Amino acid sequence: MLSKEQTQQTAEGIPVGVSNRHIHLSAEHIEALFGKGHALTPLKNLKQVGEFAAKETVTLVGPKGVIQGVRVLGPVRKFTQVEISRTDGFSLGVVPPLRDSGNLENTPGIVIVGSRGAVTLTKGVICAARHIHMGEEDACKFQVADGDHVAVKINGPRGGTLDNVLVRVKPNFLLELHIDTDEANAAGLKNGDTVSLDLRVN
Amino acid sequence: MLSKEQTQQTAEGIPVGVSNRHIHLSAEHIEALFGKGHALTPLKNLKQVGEFAAKETVTLVGPKGVIQGVRVLGPVRKFTQVEISRTDGFSLGVVPPLRDSGNLENTPGIVIVGSRGAVTLTKGVICAARHIHMGEEDACKFQVADGDHVAVKINGPRGGTLDNVLVRVKPNFLLELHIDTDEANAAGLKNGDTVSLDLRVN
């Protein structure tokens, strides 16, 4: 049993970024969906430097349902990656495996429809595993390294602890916990809320 | 910092019951929605004794969207209560406050449509706070009492801890953790999975 002091032993606030369903596209797929020579139009910069929400959206068509207005995020990626929640998966009739970004082996595909064409993706649909972006200074402060898994403490009526949170360290990363909409809704979190590392178990 | 032994100190398995969106109806509203003299038709018994899923479903109509096929649960209640997830709330355009069942003061309403009519509910839409049903023997075994709040430990890749879980003890209750679909999807839980009390913080 822990003392009250021990259970409250947490580190400094980490801002939360809630990832709604979205898609990263390869150059080839941008052309197939939006037309030859098309380039993504930035709509809004995301917190991580160089990342942006594009004006373009796609429709996802699964065996059981359709989700329209799925935001394309830029810049262009080497491989197309569809990030949806488990709830979205039930609507579409696809079970997205929990994966770190870029780990797309043995993941399901889906049909993607853009304004000028469609792509039958054979793999690339995932439920993104939660992770914390941080720069090297923060990694030093929190005493963690790239690739570590940590636990995160959430306060509030739907509070608790999230285990197995991947730490991703790069010099230009800004401190941000990325969770999906299921995790945000389940925990009562929204963009800009803050959480802490749970030092009891890290 | 806890020893590994301490962090693994958990109690026996508690089965998980995932509550999809549903509605409990008053006698008056059953008649308004399904016709004068109508009685609910049991379709399937739920785990808790006397509770059942009815054949009847309703449509919820909010300011931003509609959800069809929302299951009616029986038996008849004194007051109509709509239980939806925060995700459902975004679809409907309603923010369901986190509440224990029956605590309906200052909750939003919604339009409910049945096969024979509609009801404009003025209050009763909630996001049900997670809770554990248990009989007196289990309460004794877990050393908890009706009204206590406990923490629950979840294993697996999306594992962690759920704080503030209400304990509800009644002689005829069967052991079951009730969570909603957001919580289930966020934690990678499905019906019949088991969790444990987190004895570190209880």
Short mmCIF file of C-alpha atoms in Angstrom, two decimals:
data_model
loop_
_atom_site.label_atom_id
_atom_site.label_comp_id
_atom_site.label_asym_id
_atom_site.label_seq_id
_atom_site.Cartn_x
_atom_site.Cartn_y
_atom_site.Cartn_z
CA MET A 1 0.00 0.00 0.00
CA LEU A 2 1.33 3.45 -0.94
CA SER A 3 1.31 6.53 1.21
CA LYS A 4 -0.72 9.47 -0.06
CA GLU A 5 2.52 11.28 -0.79
CA GLN A 6 3.76 8.42 -2.96
CA THR A 7 0.54 8.14 -4.98
CA GLN A 8 0.71 11.84 -5.73
CA GLN A 9 4.31 11.68 -6.87
CA THR A 10 3.91 12.83 -10.47
CA ALA A 11 5.99 14.86 -12.89
CA GLU A 12 5.16 18.09 -14.64
CA GLY A 13 2.16 18.55 -16.96
CA ILE A 14 2.17 17.05 -20.45
CA PRO A 15 -0.34 18.60 -22.90
CA VAL A 16 -2.82 16.23 -24.52
CA GLY A 17 -3.43 16.15 -28.28
CA VAL A 18 -6.50 14.16 -29.31
CA SER A 19 -6.14 12.52 -32.73
CA ASN A 20 -9.42 12.20 -34.57
CA ARG A 21 -9.52 9.72 -37.45
CA HIS A 22 -7.19 10.80 -40.26
CA ILE A 23 -5.09 9.60 -43.15
CA HIS A 24 -1.49 10.06 -44.29
CA LEU A 25 -1.04 9.63 -48.05
CA SER A 26 1.75 8.56 -50.35
CA ALA A 27 2.49 10.73 -53.41
CA GLU A 28 1.07 8.03 -55.67
CA HIS A 29 -2.20 7.89 -53.71
CA ILE A 30 -2.55 11.69 -53.60
CA GLU A 31 -2.56 11.65 -57.41
CA ALA A 32 -4.96 8.69 -57.58
CA LEU A 33 -7.41 10.37 -55.19
CA PHE A 34 -7.12 14.03 -56.17
CA GLY A 35 -5.75 14.06 -59.71
CA LYS A 36 -2.45 14.02 -61.59
CA GLY A 37 0.05 16.55 -60.25
CA HIS A 38 -2.09 17.41 -57.23
CA ALA A 39 -0.35 18.72 -54.10
CA LEU A 40 -1.96 18.87 -50.66
CA THR A 41 -3.23 22.29 -49.58
CA PRO A 42 -2.27 23.10 -45.97
CA LEU A 43 -5.30 24.20 -43.94
CA LYS A 44 -3.86 24.39 -40.41
CA ASN A 45 -0.49 23.66 -38.85
CA LEU A 46 -0.40 20.93 -36.23
CA LYS A 47 1.64 21.27 -33.05
CA GLN A 48 4.53 19.09 -34.30
CA VAL A 49 6.74 21.16 -36.61
CA GLY A 50 6.10 20.57 -40.35
CA GLU A 51 2.90 18.56 -39.79
CA PHE A 52 -0.36 20.02 -41.09
CA ALA A 53 -4.04 19.28 -41.59
CA ALA A 54 -4.76 19.54 -45.30
CA LYS A 55 -7.84 21.01 -46.94
CA GLU A 56 -8.38 17.62 -48.59
CA THR A 57 -10.60 14.94 -47.06
CA VAL A 58 -11.42 11.39 -48.13
CA THR A 59 -14.24 8.91 -47.65
CA LEU A 60 -13.40 5.55 -46.08
CA VAL A 61 -15.56 2.67 -47.34
CA GLY A 62 -15.51 -0.53 -45.30
CA PRO A 63 -17.53 -3.74 -45.61
CA LYS A 64 -20.08 -2.52 -43.04
CA GLY A 65 -20.12 1.25 -43.36
CA VAL A 66 -18.78 4.52 -44.66
CA ILE A 67 -17.08 7.45 -42.92
CA GLN A 68 -17.00 10.71 -44.84
CA GLY A 69 -14.85 13.78 -44.29
CA VAL A 70 -11.73 12.00 -43.03
CA ARG A 71 -8.98 14.60 -42.83
CA VAL A 72 -5.75 14.17 -44.81
CA LEU A 73 -2.65 15.11 -42.80
CA GLY A 74 0.52 16.31 -44.49
CA PRO A 75 3.27 16.22 -45.48
CA VAL A 76 3.36 13.34 -47.96
CA ARG A 77 4.42 10.00 -46.46
CA LYS A 78 6.27 7.10 -48.03
CA PHE A 79 3.31 4.80 -47.30
CA THR A 80 -0.38 5.54 -46.91
CA GLN A 81 -1.58 5.04 -43.33
CA VAL A 82 -5.19 5.24 -42.10
CA GLU A 83 -5.60 5.94 -38.38
CA ILE A 84 -9.03 5.17 -36.94
CA SER A 85 -10.43 4.39 -33.50
CA ARG A 86 -11.85 1.01 -32.52
CA THR A 87 -15.27 2.70 -32.53
CA ASP A 88 -14.70 3.77 -36.15
CA GLY A 89 -13.64 0.20 -36.88
CA PHE A 90 -17.04 -1.10 -35.72
CA SER A 91 -18.80 1.42 -38.01
CA LEU A 92 -16.65 0.44 -41.00
CA GLY A 93 -16.49 -3.30 -40.34
CA VAL A 94 -12.71 -3.30 -40.00
CA VAL A 95 -10.68 -4.25 -36.92
CA PRO A 96 -7.73 -1.84 -36.76
CA PRO A 97 -4.83 -3.45 -34.92
CA LEU A 98 -3.10 -1.38 -32.24
CA ARG A 99 0.19 -0.28 -33.85
CA ASP A 100 2.90 2.30 -33.61
CA SER A 101 2.93 4.62 -36.61
CA GLY A 102 4.71 3.10 -39.61
CA ASN A 103 4.38 -0.52 -38.47
CA LEU A 104 1.95 -1.66 -41.15
CA GLU A 105 2.79 -5.34 -41.73
CA ASN A 106 -0.29 -7.57 -41.52
CA THR A 107 -2.75 -4.71 -41.13
CA PRO A 108 -6.08 -4.61 -42.97
CA GLY A 109 -6.80 -2.45 -46.01
CA ILE A 110 -9.83 -0.37 -46.94
CA VAL A 111 -11.27 1.52 -49.89
CA ILE A 112 -10.39 5.23 -49.93
CA VAL A 113 -12.34 7.64 -52.12
CA GLY A 114 -11.18 11.15 -53.03
CA SER A 115 -12.60 13.88 -55.23
CA ARG A 116 -11.04 12.45 -58.39
CA GLY A 117 -10.72 8.72 -57.82
CA ALA A 118 -10.48 5.76 -55.46
CA VAL A 119 -7.69 3.58 -54.04
CA THR A 120 -8.10 0.03 -52.79
CA LEU A 121 -5.57 -0.01 -49.99
CA THR A 122 -4.32 -3.54 -49.27
CA LYS A 123 -2.77 -2.67 -45.89
CA GLY A 124 -2.32 0.38 -43.69
CA VAL A 125 -5.37 0.66 -41.41
CA ILE A 126 -4.31 0.95 -37.77
CA CYS A 127 -5.46 2.10 -34.37
CA ALA A 128 -2.49 4.27 -33.39
CA ALA A 129 -0.89 3.28 -30.10
CA ARG A 130 -0.73 6.19 -27.66
CA HIS A 131 2.61 7.94 -27.47
CA ILE A 132 4.34 11.03 -26.15
CA HIS A 133 6.35 13.29 -28.43
CA MET A 134 9.14 15.09 -26.67
CA GLY A 135 12.36 16.94 -27.41
CA GLU A 136 15.70 16.00 -25.93
CA GLU A 137 15.47 18.50 -23.10
CA ASP A 138 12.15 17.09 -21.91
CA ALA A 139 13.47 13.52 -22.25
CA CYS A 140 16.33 14.51 -19.98
CA LYS A 141 13.99 16.19 -17.50
CA PHE A 142 11.64 13.17 -17.38
CA GLN A 143 14.61 10.77 -17.38
CA VAL A 144 13.26 8.73 -20.30
CA ALA A 145 14.69 7.75 -23.69
CA ASP A 146 13.30 7.24 -27.19
CA GLY A 147 11.46 3.89 -27.32
CA ASP A 148 10.73 3.71 -23.58
CA HIS A 149 7.23 2.87 -22.42
CA VAL A 150 5.85 4.86 -19.50
CA ALA A 151 2.61 5.19 -17.54
CA VAL A 152 0.59 8.39 -17.60
CA LYS A 153 -1.61 9.61 -14.75
CA ILE A 154 -4.96 11.24 -15.58
CA ASN A 155 -6.97 13.24 -13.06
CA GLY A 156 -10.70 13.94 -12.95
CA PRO A 157 -13.84 11.84 -12.51
CA ARG A 158 -12.81 9.49 -15.33
CA GLY A 159 -9.19 9.55 -14.24
CA GLY A 160 -6.76 6.70 -13.87
CA THR A 161 -3.54 5.50 -15.42
CA LEU A 162 -2.61 4.66 -19.01
CA ASP A 163 0.12 2.02 -19.14
CA ASN A 164 2.35 1.24 -22.13
CA VAL A 165 2.70 4.77 -23.48
CA LEU A 166 5.52 4.93 -26.03
CA VAL A 167 8.05 7.75 -25.68
CA ARG A 168 9.21 9.25 -28.99
CA VAL A 169 12.17 11.60 -28.73
CA LYS A 170 13.43 13.80 -31.59
CA PRO A 171 15.23 17.14 -31.36
CA ASN A 172 12.36 19.08 -32.96
CA PHE A 173 9.47 17.31 -31.20
CA LEU A 174 7.25 19.38 -28.90
CA LEU A 175 5.91 17.83 -25.71
CA GLU A 176 2.52 16.25 -26.42
CA LEU A 177 0.65 13.05 -25.49
CA HIS A 178 -1.22 11.70 -28.52
CA ILE A 179 -4.32 9.65 -27.77
CA ASP A 180 -7.27 8.75 -29.99
CA THR A 181 -10.90 9.80 -29.56
CA ASP A 182 -11.88 6.59 -27.72
CA GLU A 183 -9.15 7.17 -25.17
CA ALA A 184 -10.01 10.88 -24.87
CA ASN A 185 -13.73 10.27 -24.41
CA ALA A 186 -13.17 7.39 -22.00
CA ALA A 187 -10.85 9.49 -19.85
CA GLY A 188 -12.72 12.78 -20.13
CA LEU A 189 -9.76 14.46 -21.84
CA LYS A 190 -9.74 17.12 -24.54
CA ASN A 191 -7.09 18.98 -26.51
CA GLY A 192 -4.87 21.06 -24.26
CA ASP A 193 -5.66 19.24 -21.01
CA THR A 194 -2.55 18.13 -19.18
CA VAL A 195 -1.51 14.79 -17.73
CA SER A 196 1.60 13.64 -15.86
CA LEU A 197 4.01 10.75 -15.93
CA ASP A 198 3.05 8.24 -13.26
CA LEU A 199 6.28 7.89 -11.35
CA ARG A 200 4.96 5.02 -9.24
CA VAL A 201 5.45 2.58 -12.09
CA ASN A 202 8.04 4.18 -14.39
CA MET B 1 8.54 3.61 -6.06
CA LEU B 2 6.77 0.23 -5.69
CA SER B 3 8.38 -3.17 -5.84
CA LYS B 4 7.25 -5.41 -8.68
CA GLU B 5 5.46 -7.56 -6.13
CA GLN B 6 3.45 -4.60 -4.88
CA THR B 7 2.42 -3.45 -8.32
CA GLN B 8 1.14 -6.94 -9.11
CA GLN B 9 -0.88 -7.14 -5.89
CA THR B 10 -4.39 -7.45 -7.32
CA ALA B 11 -7.55 -9.28 -6.31
CA GLU B 12 -9.51 -11.95 -8.14
CA GLY B 13 -11.00 -11.48 -11.62
CA ILE B 14 -14.09 -9.32 -12.12
CA PRO B 15 -15.99 -9.96 -15.38
CA VAL B 16 -16.52 -6.95 -17.66
CA GLY B 17 -19.93 -6.04 -19.09
CA VAL B 18 -19.79 -3.44 -21.87
CA SER B 19 -22.89 -1.23 -21.99
CA ASN B 20 -23.74 -0.06 -25.47
CA ARG B 21 -26.07 2.95 -25.74
CA HIS B 22 -29.53 2.09 -24.37
CA ILE B 23 -32.65 3.52 -22.81
CA HIS B 24 -34.74 2.75 -19.73
CA LEU B 25 -38.39 3.86 -20.10
CA SER B 26 -41.16 4.92 -17.75
CA ALA B 27 -44.60 3.31 -18.20
CA GLU B 28 -45.95 6.58 -19.54
CA HIS B 29 -43.21 6.84 -22.17
CA ILE B 30 -43.60 3.19 -23.23
CA GLU B 31 -47.21 3.98 -24.12
CA ALA B 32 -46.28 7.24 -25.85
CA LEU B 33 -43.62 5.53 -27.96
CA PHE B 34 -45.19 2.13 -28.64
CA GLY B 35 -48.94 2.60 -28.16
CA LYS B 36 -51.61 2.51 -25.44
CA GLY B 37 -51.37 -0.59 -23.25
CA HIS B 38 -48.06 -1.70 -24.77
CA ALA B 39 -45.74 -3.85 -22.64
CA LEU B 40 -42.06 -4.43 -23.39
CA THR B 41 -41.23 -7.77 -25.04
CA PRO B 42 -38.16 -9.42 -23.43
CA LEU B 43 -35.61 -10.43 -26.06
CA LYS B 44 -32.67 -11.54 -23.92
CA ASN B 45 -31.95 -11.65 -20.20
CA LEU B 46 -29.04 -9.55 -18.97
CA LYS B 47 -26.61 -10.82 -16.36
CA GLN B 48 -28.21 -8.91 -13.48
CA VAL B 49 -31.33 -10.77 -12.32
CA GLY B 50 -34.62 -9.35 -13.67
CA GLU B 51 -32.94 -7.04 -16.20
CA PHE B 52 -33.54 -7.70 -19.88
CA ALA B 53 -32.94 -6.32 -23.36
CA ALA B 54 -36.33 -5.72 -24.96
CA LYS B 55 -37.30 -6.36 -28.55
CA GLU B 56 -38.19 -2.66 -28.80
CA THR B 57 -35.74 -0.04 -30.03
CA VAL B 58 -36.00 3.74 -30.36
CA THR B 59 -34.42 6.47 -32.44
CA LEU B 60 -32.62 9.29 -30.64
CA VAL B 61 -32.80 12.65 -32.41
CA GLY B 62 -30.39 15.35 -31.26
CA PRO B 63 -29.64 18.81 -32.63
CA LYS B 64 -26.72 17.51 -34.71
CA GLY B 65 -27.60 13.94 -35.56
CA VAL B 66 -29.71 10.82 -35.22
CA ILE B 67 -28.94 7.37 -33.78
CA GLN B 68 -31.29 4.58 -34.78
CA GLY B 69 -31.82 1.17 -33.20
CA VAL B 70 -31.15 2.18 -29.60
CA ARG B 71 -32.10 -0.81 -27.44
CA VAL B 72 -34.76 -0.48 -24.73
CA LEU B 73 -33.81 -2.25 -21.50
CA GLY B 74 -36.46 -3.56 -19.11
CA PRO B 75 -38.09 -3.70 -16.67
CA VAL B 76 -40.04 -0.43 -16.62
CA ARG B 77 -38.38 2.34 -14.61
CA LYS B 78 -39.92 5.17 -12.64
CA PHE B 79 -38.08 7.71 -14.83
CA THR B 80 -36.86 7.48 -18.41
CA GLN B 81 -33.04 7.44 -18.63
CA VAL B 82 -30.95 7.55 -21.81
CA GLU B 83 -27.40 6.18 -21.48
CA ILE B 84 -25.01 7.16 -24.27
CA SER B 85 -21.25 7.44 -24.65
CA ARG B 86 -19.43 10.74 -25.11
CA THR B 87 -18.80 9.62 -28.70
CA ASP B 88 -22.56 9.21 -29.22
CA GLY B 89 -22.98 12.65 -27.67
CA PHE B 90 -20.77 14.19 -30.37
CA SER B 91 -22.88 12.49 -33.08
CA LEU B 92 -26.14 13.71 -31.54
CA GLY B 93 -24.97 17.17 -30.49
CA VAL B 94 -25.65 16.52 -26.80
CA VAL B 95 -23.11 16.53 -23.98
CA PRO B 96 -24.11 13.73 -21.60
CA PRO B 97 -22.86 14.47 -18.08
CA LEU B 98 -21.11 11.67 -16.22
CA ARG B 99 -23.67 10.42 -13.70
CA ASP B 100 -24.55 7.46 -11.54
CA SER B 101 -27.77 5.81 -12.68
CA GLY B 102 -30.87 7.60 -11.37
CA ASN B 103 -29.13 10.93 -10.73
CA LEU B 104 -30.87 12.93 -13.44
CA GLU B 105 -31.07 16.48 -12.04
CA ASN B 106 -29.71 19.07 -14.49
CA THR B 107 -29.13 16.60 -17.31
CA PRO B 108 -30.02 17.38 -20.93
CA GLY B 109 -33.05 16.02 -22.74
CA ILE B 110 -33.48 14.64 -26.25
CA VAL B 111 -36.20 13.62 -28.69
CA ILE B 112 -37.03 9.90 -28.58
CA VAL B 113 -38.98 8.30 -31.42
CA GLY B 114 -40.69 4.90 -31.23
CA SER B 115 -42.84 2.92 -33.62
CA ARG B 116 -46.04 4.71 -32.60
CA GLY B 117 -44.99 8.16 -31.42
CA ALA B 118 -42.37 10.51 -30.05
CA VAL B 119 -41.42 11.92 -26.64
CA THR B 120 -39.57 15.16 -26.05
CA LEU B 121 -37.56 14.27 -22.97
CA THR B 122 -36.65 17.34 -20.92
CA LYS B 123 -33.98 15.59 -18.84
CA GLY B 124 -32.47 12.13 -18.49
CA VAL B 125 -29.54 11.87 -20.92
CA ILE B 126 -26.39 10.70 -19.12
CA CYS B 127 -23.03 9.08 -19.66
CA ALA B 128 -23.21 6.33 -17.04
CA ALA B 129 -20.36 6.39 -14.55
CA ARG B 130 -18.53 3.07 -14.41
CA HIS B 131 -19.50 0.82 -11.53
CA ILE B 132 -19.16 -2.70 -10.18
CA HIS B 133 -22.21 -4.74 -9.26
CA MET B 134 -21.54 -7.26 -6.54
CA GLY B 135 -23.39 -9.40 -4.02
CA GLU B 136 -22.71 -9.30 -0.28
CA GLU B 137 -20.34 -12.24 -0.36
CA ASP B 138 -18.12 -10.60 -2.97
CA ALA B 139 -18.23 -7.27 -1.08
CA CYS B 140 -16.99 -9.12 1.99
CA LYS B 141 -14.27 -10.89 -0.01
CA PHE B 142 -13.07 -7.64 -1.63
CA GLN B 143 -13.47 -5.76 1.68
CA VAL B 144 -15.58 -3.00 0.12
CA ALA B 145 -19.04 -1.59 0.90
CA ASP B 146 -21.93 -0.20 -1.14
CA GLY B 147 -21.07 3.35 -2.25
CA ASP B 148 -17.28 2.90 -2.04
CA HIS B 149 -15.13 4.03 -4.94
CA VAL B 150 -12.29 1.73 -5.98
CA ALA B 151 -9.62 1.53 -8.69
CA VAL B 152 -9.64 -1.26 -11.26
CA LYS B 153 -6.52 -2.68 -12.94
CA ILE B 154 -6.69 -3.57 -16.65
CA ASN B 155 -4.07 -5.70 -18.36
CA GLY B 156 -3.08 -5.82 -22.02
CA PRO B 157 -1.51 -3.41 -24.50
CA ARG B 158 -4.11 -0.72 -23.70
CA GLY B 159 -4.04 -1.56 -20.02
CA GLY B 160 -3.89 0.75 -17.05
CA THR B 161 -6.02 1.73 -14.10
CA LEU B 162 -9.56 3.12 -13.89
CA ASP B 163 -10.00 5.28 -10.79
CA ASN B 164 -13.31 6.29 -9.21
CA VAL B 165 -15.24 3.09 -9.90
CA LEU B 166 -18.44 3.01 -7.81
CA VAL B 167 -19.19 -0.19 -5.90
CA ARG B 168 -22.87 -1.16 -5.86
CA VAL B 169 -23.76 -3.94 -3.44
CA LYS B 170 -27.15 -5.69 -3.34
CA PRO B 171 -27.92 -9.24 -2.23
CA ASN B 172 -28.99 -10.37 -5.70
CA PHE B 173 -26.29 -8.57 -7.71
CA LEU B 174 -23.84 -10.68 -9.71
CA LEU B 175 -20.20 -9.61 -9.94
CA GLU B 176 -19.74 -7.41 -13.02
CA LEU B 177 -17.87 -4.21 -13.96
CA HIS B 178 -20.07 -2.02 -16.16
CA ILE B 179 -18.21 0.29 -18.54
CA ASP B 180 -19.41 2.05 -21.68
CA THR B 181 -18.21 1.51 -25.24
CA ASP B 182 -15.71 4.39 -25.12
CA GLU B 183 -14.08 2.91 -22.05
CA ALA B 184 -14.14 -0.61 -23.52
CA ASN B 185 -12.63 0.46 -26.84
CA ALA B 186 -10.03 2.68 -25.18
CA ALA B 187 -8.92 -0.13 -22.88
CA GLY B 188 -9.20 -2.98 -25.40
CA LEU B 189 -11.87 -4.71 -23.30
CA LYS B 190 -14.85 -6.76 -24.44
CA ASN B 191 -17.71 -8.58 -22.73
CA GLY B 192 -16.48 -11.38 -20.50
CA ASP B 193 -12.89 -10.14 -20.15
CA THR B 194 -11.80 -9.90 -16.54
CA VAL B 195 -10.18 -7.11 -14.55
CA SER B 196 -9.05 -6.85 -10.93
CA LEU B 197 -9.31 -4.40 -8.08
CA ASP B 198 -6.12 -2.34 -7.87
CA LEU B 199 -5.14 -2.88 -4.27
CA ARG B 200 -2.34 -0.30 -4.48
CA VAL B 201 -4.82 2.56 -4.19
CA ASN B 202 -7.93 1.07 -2.55
#
